[in-house]
Short mmCIF file of C-alpha atoms in Angstrom, two decimals:
data_model
loop_
_atom_site.label_atom_id
_atom_site.label_comp_id
_atom_site.label_asym_id
_atom_site.label_seq_id
_atom_site.Cartn_x
_atom_site.Cartn_y
_atom_site.Cartn_z
CA MET A 1 25.50 19.43 35.22
CA ALA A 2 26.77 19.00 31.67
CA SER A 3 27.67 15.36 32.29
CA LEU A 4 24.23 14.76 33.80
CA ALA A 5 22.56 16.25 30.73
CA ALA A 6 24.77 14.16 28.46
CA ARG A 7 23.75 11.04 30.34
CA LYS A 8 20.07 11.90 29.96
CA ARG A 9 20.25 12.47 26.21
CA PRO A 10 20.88 8.84 25.17
CA LYS A 11 18.10 7.74 27.50
CA ASP A 12 15.70 10.29 26.00
CA ALA A 13 16.71 9.22 22.49
CA ALA A 14 16.15 5.56 23.37
CA THR A 15 12.72 6.38 24.82
CA SER A 16 11.78 8.37 21.70
CA ALA A 17 12.94 5.53 19.44
CA ASP A 18 10.95 3.03 21.50
CA GLN A 19 7.82 5.18 21.24
CA MET A 20 8.28 5.48 17.47
CA SER A 21 8.74 1.72 17.19
CA ARG A 22 5.48 1.17 19.07
CA ARG A 23 3.68 3.63 16.80
CA ILE A 24 4.98 1.87 13.70
CA LEU A 25 3.82 -1.47 15.12
CA LEU A 26 0.37 -0.02 15.86
CA TYR A 27 0.06 1.51 12.38
CA SER A 28 1.19 -1.78 10.80
CA ILE A 29 -1.34 -3.85 12.77
CA LEU A 30 -4.17 -1.43 11.94
CA LEU A 31 -3.19 -1.42 8.26
CA ALA A 32 -3.08 -5.25 8.14
CA LEU A 33 -6.53 -5.39 9.75
CA GLN A 34 -7.89 -2.77 7.34
CA TYR A 35 -6.47 -4.50 4.27
CA GLY A 36 -7.68 -7.86 5.53
CA ALA A 37 -11.20 -6.72 6.39
CA GLN A 38 -11.74 -4.45 3.37
CA PRO A 39 -12.80 -7.18 0.87
CA LEU A 40 -15.38 -8.64 3.26
CA ILE A 41 -16.78 -5.26 4.31
CA SER A 42 -16.93 -3.98 0.71
CA LYS A 43 -18.71 -7.14 -0.38
CA ARG A 44 -21.26 -6.84 2.44
CA PHE A 45 -22.04 -3.11 2.31
CA THR A 46 -21.49 -2.13 -1.34
CA ARG A 47 -24.27 -3.01 -3.76
CA ARG A 48 -23.41 -4.18 -7.26
CA GLU A 49 -25.13 -1.16 -8.76
CA VAL A 50 -22.63 1.25 -7.15
CA ILE A 51 -20.39 2.83 -9.80
CA VAL A 52 -16.75 2.06 -8.94
CA THR A 53 -15.46 5.51 -9.93
CA SER A 54 -17.96 7.21 -7.62
CA SER A 55 -16.81 5.19 -4.60
CA VAL A 56 -13.11 5.74 -5.42
CA LEU A 57 -13.54 9.51 -5.87
CA THR A 58 -15.54 9.74 -2.64
CA CYS A 59 -12.81 7.78 -0.84
CA GLU A 60 -10.15 10.23 -2.09
CA ILE A 61 -12.23 13.20 -0.90
CA VAL A 62 -12.69 11.58 2.52
CA LYS A 63 -8.91 10.95 2.72
CA VAL A 64 -8.21 14.63 2.06
CA ILE A 65 -10.73 15.75 4.71
CA CYS A 66 -9.40 13.29 7.32
CA ALA A 67 -5.76 14.26 6.67
CA LEU A 68 -6.59 17.98 6.96
CA ILE A 69 -8.49 17.40 10.22
CA ILE A 70 -5.56 15.43 11.71
CA MET A 71 -3.09 18.15 10.64
CA ALA A 72 -5.32 20.85 12.14
CA LYS A 73 -5.62 18.89 15.39
CA GLU A 74 -1.84 18.48 15.56
CA GLY A 75 -1.40 22.21 14.95
CA SER A 76 0.75 21.65 11.86
CA LEU A 77 -1.78 22.68 9.20
CA LYS A 78 -0.95 26.39 9.03
CA LYS A 79 2.82 25.89 9.09
CA THR A 80 2.71 23.08 6.52
CA PHE A 81 0.73 25.07 3.96
CA SER A 82 2.72 28.28 4.59
CA GLU A 83 5.82 26.34 3.46
CA TRP A 84 4.01 24.54 0.62
CA THR A 85 5.23 25.02 -2.96
CA VAL A 86 3.98 23.68 -6.29
CA ALA A 87 7.44 22.37 -7.19
CA GLY A 88 7.77 20.55 -3.87
CA ALA A 89 4.30 19.02 -4.23
CA LEU A 90 4.97 17.82 -7.78
CA THR A 91 8.31 16.28 -6.77
CA ALA A 92 7.09 14.64 -3.56
CA SER A 93 3.56 13.58 -4.51
CA GLY A 94 2.83 14.38 -8.14
CA LEU A 95 5.36 11.94 -9.60
CA PRO A 96 4.35 8.99 -7.35
CA ALA A 97 0.66 9.70 -8.05
CA ILE A 98 1.25 9.63 -11.82
CA ILE A 99 3.31 6.44 -11.46
CA TYR A 100 0.55 4.77 -9.42
CA ALA A 101 -2.02 5.80 -12.05
CA LEU A 102 0.11 4.25 -14.80
CA GLN A 103 0.65 1.14 -12.65
CA ASN A 104 -3.10 0.69 -12.20
CA SER A 105 -3.65 0.98 -15.96
CA LEU A 106 -1.02 -1.71 -16.62
CA LEU A 107 -2.60 -3.98 -14.00
CA GLN A 108 -5.99 -3.63 -15.68
CA ILE A 109 -4.46 -4.66 -19.03
CA ALA A 110 -2.63 -7.61 -17.45
CA TYR A 111 -5.67 -8.81 -15.52
CA LYS A 112 -7.65 -9.15 -18.75
CA ASN A 113 -4.99 -11.29 -20.40
CA LEU A 114 -3.78 -13.54 -17.58
CA ASP A 115 -5.48 -16.15 -15.45
CA SER A 116 -6.00 -15.00 -11.86
CA LEU A 117 -3.34 -17.35 -10.46
CA THR A 118 -0.54 -16.16 -12.79
CA PHE A 119 -1.57 -12.54 -12.28
CA SER A 120 -1.53 -12.82 -8.47
CA MET A 121 1.82 -14.63 -8.41
CA LEU A 122 3.59 -12.15 -10.71
CA ASN A 123 2.04 -9.22 -8.86
CA GLN A 124 3.92 -10.26 -5.69
CA THR A 125 7.26 -9.37 -7.31
CA LYS A 126 6.55 -5.75 -6.33
CA ILE A 127 7.90 -6.63 -2.86
CA LEU A 128 11.32 -7.40 -4.36
CA PHE A 129 11.27 -4.38 -6.69
CA THR A 130 10.42 -2.13 -3.72
CA ALA A 131 13.56 -3.34 -1.91
CA VAL A 132 15.66 -2.76 -5.08
CA CYS A 133 14.26 0.74 -5.69
CA THR A 134 14.69 1.65 -2.01
CA TYR A 135 18.35 0.68 -2.26
CA LEU A 136 18.89 2.63 -5.50
CA LEU A 137 17.17 5.81 -4.28
CA LEU A 138 17.95 5.78 -0.55
CA ARG A 139 20.95 3.44 -0.38
CA GLN A 140 18.98 1.46 2.19
CA ARG A 141 20.82 -1.84 2.30
CA GLN A 142 19.47 -5.18 3.47
CA SER A 143 21.36 -7.72 5.55
CA ILE A 144 21.72 -11.31 4.28
CA GLN A 145 19.04 -12.36 6.78
CA GLN A 146 16.72 -9.59 5.57
CA ILE A 147 17.18 -10.68 1.95
CA GLY A 148 16.31 -14.21 3.05
CA ALA A 149 13.25 -12.83 4.86
CA LEU A 150 12.15 -11.06 1.66
CA PHE A 151 12.34 -14.29 -0.33
CA LEU A 152 10.42 -16.11 2.42
CA LEU A 153 7.77 -13.41 2.19
CA ILE A 154 7.55 -13.74 -1.59
CA VAL A 155 7.18 -17.54 -1.24
CA ALA A 156 4.38 -16.97 1.31
CA ALA A 157 2.72 -14.43 -1.01
CA VAL A 158 2.89 -16.87 -3.93
CA LEU A 159 1.36 -19.64 -1.78
CA LEU A 160 -1.46 -17.32 -0.72
CA SER A 161 -1.97 -16.34 -4.37
CA ILE A 162 -2.19 -20.02 -5.36
CA GLY A 163 -4.80 -20.55 -2.66
CA GLU A 164 -6.77 -17.57 -3.94
CA GLY A 165 -6.30 -18.34 -7.62
CA SER A 166 -7.20 -22.01 -7.36
CA SER A 167 -10.74 -21.06 -6.32
CA LYS A 168 -11.17 -18.87 -9.41
CA GLY A 169 -11.40 -19.88 -12.99
CA SER A 170 -8.33 -19.61 -15.19
CA ARG A 171 -8.24 -18.31 -18.72
CA ASP A 172 -6.87 -20.67 -21.34
CA ASP A 173 -7.66 -18.39 -24.29
CA GLY A 174 -5.17 -16.02 -25.86
CA SER A 175 -2.06 -16.59 -27.93
CA PRO A 176 1.40 -16.92 -26.28
CA ASP A 177 2.39 -13.51 -27.71
CA GLN A 178 -0.73 -11.88 -26.30
CA ILE A 179 -0.12 -13.45 -22.87
CA LEU A 180 3.50 -12.27 -22.91
CA PHE A 181 3.10 -8.73 -24.27
CA HIS A 182 -0.34 -7.92 -22.86
CA GLY A 183 -0.15 -9.96 -19.66
CA ILE A 184 3.25 -10.88 -18.22
CA ILE A 185 5.20 -7.78 -19.31
CA PRO A 186 2.52 -5.28 -18.14
CA VAL A 187 2.20 -6.88 -14.67
CA LEU A 188 6.00 -6.98 -14.22
CA ALA A 189 6.25 -3.35 -15.38
CA ALA A 190 3.49 -2.46 -12.90
CA SER A 191 5.49 -4.18 -10.12
CA VAL A 192 8.58 -2.13 -10.99
CA LEU A 193 6.48 1.06 -10.98
CA SER A 194 4.93 0.10 -7.64
CA GLY A 195 8.40 -0.34 -6.12
CA LEU A 196 9.57 2.97 -7.61
CA ALA A 197 6.53 4.92 -6.36
CA SER A 198 6.84 3.41 -2.89
CA ALA A 199 10.55 4.30 -2.74
CA LEU A 200 9.81 7.85 -3.95
CA CYS A 201 7.21 8.30 -1.21
CA GLN A 202 9.71 7.07 1.36
CA TRP A 203 12.37 9.42 -0.06
CA ALA A 204 10.01 12.40 0.08
CA SER A 205 9.05 11.75 3.71
CA GLN A 206 12.43 10.68 5.11
CA VAL A 207 14.86 12.80 3.07
CA LYS A 208 12.76 15.82 2.07
CA LYS A 209 10.80 15.68 5.38
CA HIS A 210 7.50 15.94 3.53
CA SER A 211 4.56 15.31 5.90
CA SER A 212 2.83 11.98 5.25
CA TYR A 213 -0.55 13.68 5.78
CA LEU A 214 0.34 16.38 3.24
CA MET A 215 1.42 13.67 0.79
CA THR A 216 -1.94 11.96 1.31
CA VAL A 217 -3.73 15.23 0.45
CA GLU A 218 -1.57 15.92 -2.60
CA MET A 219 -1.69 12.38 -3.99
CA SER A 220 -5.44 12.14 -3.44
CA ILE A 221 -6.01 15.40 -5.32
CA VAL A 222 -3.74 14.39 -8.22
CA GLY A 223 -5.28 10.91 -8.37
CA SER A 224 -8.81 12.35 -8.27
CA LEU A 225 -8.02 14.73 -11.15
CA PHE A 226 -6.77 11.83 -13.28
CA LEU A 227 -9.78 9.71 -12.36
CA PHE A 228 -12.19 12.58 -13.00
CA ALA A 229 -10.60 13.18 -16.41
CA SER A 230 -11.01 9.49 -17.26
CA THR A 231 -14.80 9.72 -16.79
CA TYR A 232 -15.01 11.77 -20.01
CA LYS A 233 -15.01 8.61 -22.14
CA SER A 234 -15.09 5.70 -19.69
CA PRO A 235 -18.11 3.41 -19.11
CA ASP A 236 -18.23 4.64 -15.49
CA GLY A 237 -18.41 8.22 -16.74
CA GLU A 238 -21.36 7.31 -18.97
CA ALA A 239 -23.07 5.56 -16.05
CA ILE A 240 -22.57 8.60 -13.77
CA ARG A 241 -24.00 10.95 -16.39
CA HIS A 242 -26.96 8.63 -17.00
CA HIS A 243 -27.80 7.47 -13.44
CA GLY A 244 -26.16 10.07 -11.19
CA PHE A 245 -23.00 10.05 -9.07
CA PHE A 246 -24.49 8.23 -6.06
CA TYR A 247 -26.46 5.64 -8.01
CA GLY A 248 -26.94 2.47 -5.93
CA TRP A 249 -25.58 4.08 -2.73
CA THR A 250 -27.01 3.61 0.74
CA LEU A 251 -25.79 4.98 4.07
CA LEU A 252 -23.99 1.65 4.64
CA THR A 253 -21.92 2.24 1.47
CA MET A 254 -19.98 4.86 3.43
CA ILE A 255 -18.59 2.18 5.79
CA PRO A 256 -16.18 0.60 3.25
CA VAL A 257 -15.42 4.06 1.82
CA LEU A 258 -14.41 5.39 5.25
CA LEU A 259 -12.43 2.23 6.01
CA ASN A 260 -10.61 2.50 2.68
CA ALA A 261 -9.79 6.15 3.36
CA LEU A 262 -8.36 5.20 6.76
CA GLY A 263 -6.24 2.57 5.01
CA GLY A 264 -4.87 5.20 2.63
CA ILE A 265 -3.74 7.37 5.54
CA LEU A 266 -2.20 4.36 7.30
CA VAL A 267 -0.28 3.41 4.13
CA GLY A 268 1.27 6.89 4.15
CA LEU A 269 2.21 6.62 7.82
CA VAL A 270 3.73 3.14 7.46
CA THR A 271 5.65 4.06 4.29
CA SER A 272 7.01 7.32 5.74
CA ARG A 273 8.02 5.88 9.12
CA ALA A 274 8.88 2.25 8.33
CA GLY A 275 9.51 2.20 4.58
CA GLY A 276 7.97 0.58 1.54
CA VAL A 277 9.54 -2.82 2.19
CA ARG A 278 7.83 -3.18 5.56
CA LYS A 279 4.59 -2.07 3.94
CA GLY A 280 4.95 -5.15 1.74
CA PHE A 281 5.15 -7.34 4.84
CA VAL A 282 1.97 -5.73 6.17
CA ILE A 283 0.04 -6.28 2.93
CA VAL A 284 1.02 -9.96 2.70
CA SER A 285 0.04 -10.39 6.36
CA ALA A 286 -3.34 -8.89 5.47
CA LEU A 287 -4.01 -11.80 3.08
CA ILE A 288 -3.88 -14.13 6.09
CA VAL A 289 -6.16 -11.76 8.03
CA THR A 290 -8.68 -12.00 5.18
CA ALA A 291 -8.57 -15.81 5.27
CA LEU A 292 -9.09 -15.84 9.04
CA LEU A 293 -11.99 -13.36 8.86
CA GLN A 294 -13.63 -15.42 6.13
CA PHE A 295 -13.41 -18.45 8.41
CA ILE A 296 -14.85 -16.55 11.41
CA PHE A 297 -17.71 -14.77 9.63
CA GLU A 298 -18.46 -16.96 6.60
CA GLY A 299 -17.38 -20.39 7.84
CA LYS A 300 -14.96 -20.74 4.92
CA PRO A 301 -11.87 -22.62 6.20
CA PRO A 302 -8.40 -21.36 5.22
CA SER A 303 -6.79 -23.26 2.35
CA VAL A 304 -3.81 -25.56 2.88
CA TYR A 305 -1.70 -22.91 1.14
CA CYS A 306 -2.76 -20.31 3.71
CA ILE A 307 -1.91 -22.64 6.61
CA VAL A 308 1.56 -23.29 5.11
CA ALA A 309 2.09 -19.57 4.39
CA LEU A 310 1.28 -18.44 7.94
CA PRO A 311 4.54 -19.63 9.61
CA LEU A 312 6.50 -18.32 6.61
CA VAL A 313 5.05 -14.83 7.06
CA VAL A 314 5.67 -14.88 10.82
CA SER A 315 9.25 -16.13 10.30
CA SER A 316 10.01 -13.56 7.60
CA ILE A 317 8.71 -10.67 9.74
CA SER A 318 10.73 -11.89 12.74
CA MET A 319 13.92 -12.29 10.67
CA TYR A 320 13.55 -8.89 9.01
CA GLN A 321 13.06 -7.15 12.37
CA LYS A 322 15.76 -9.07 14.26
CA TYR A 323 18.63 -8.82 11.77
CA PRO A 324 18.84 -5.26 10.40
CA TYR A 325 21.76 -4.25 8.21
CA ARG A 326 24.73 -3.06 10.29
CA VAL A 327 27.29 -0.68 8.83
CA LYS A 328 30.77 -2.22 8.80
CA GLU A 329 33.80 -0.25 9.97
CA LYS A 330 35.22 -0.07 6.42
CA GLU A 331 32.03 1.62 5.22
CA LEU A 332 32.21 4.39 7.85
#
């Protein structure tokens, strides 16, 4: 009987791993579709009069509600919050949320001082910094083939950025010092922070076993508090006080808000189960999804850069999946 049970265990473990792999694939596909469709849906259903802060805050509230509903449906809500502590929340979610807030501020500074092409290209370095931070925090090594896949992905991301940036105007104003200190350095610092926050989220979920849904709730609350505090002196805050929170909204405005909230939950699931590096693959893939959707619904053909980037993205994903790092005997 014991030998029979021992024989069943590896099979059960293999089945469980296969089911998890399928879930990760499903979450990744859904996230790529959400990221890819979000720009088109936001453009179609969000009027220009809508105050950005109001839509972002509403999205965070919706994320919290959806995460709580999912936890309640799974039956984990009561247990999760009975074990919840302030210290654990600040470590797992508070620090990444603060880092993301700082990252967004740096990106806003950089965007004002760089042309769109340079900004988009430098912003793709966050994929590499995510891999570095994941290694430093989690000792998650990459095989030679996976490192090659990462560079292929960065090349594809740069090509897609060129395709996007070439259709937008570039800024030629600004001194070299201003471009360096208020453009290039901020966007590179933001990329490092993005990699660090992504690795911290992965550490919290995989090492500390922090629920991805709970992290979504905590990070949304922390992010909302920061955003709400910023309305005290921001132009959006003035607009909300003058026109009202839902100025310019229609019922259709909720469609992109709900879709964005779903994307936030999917980001947590992909990061916690597959890691921040694979999330980078998903986001770059979403750029191709956007190009394809623009062609289908707006008749705008994909750029040459997008066509060249497509096989690079497919190849990089295939290489990264097929050649994982294997522990050598000397390391055991």
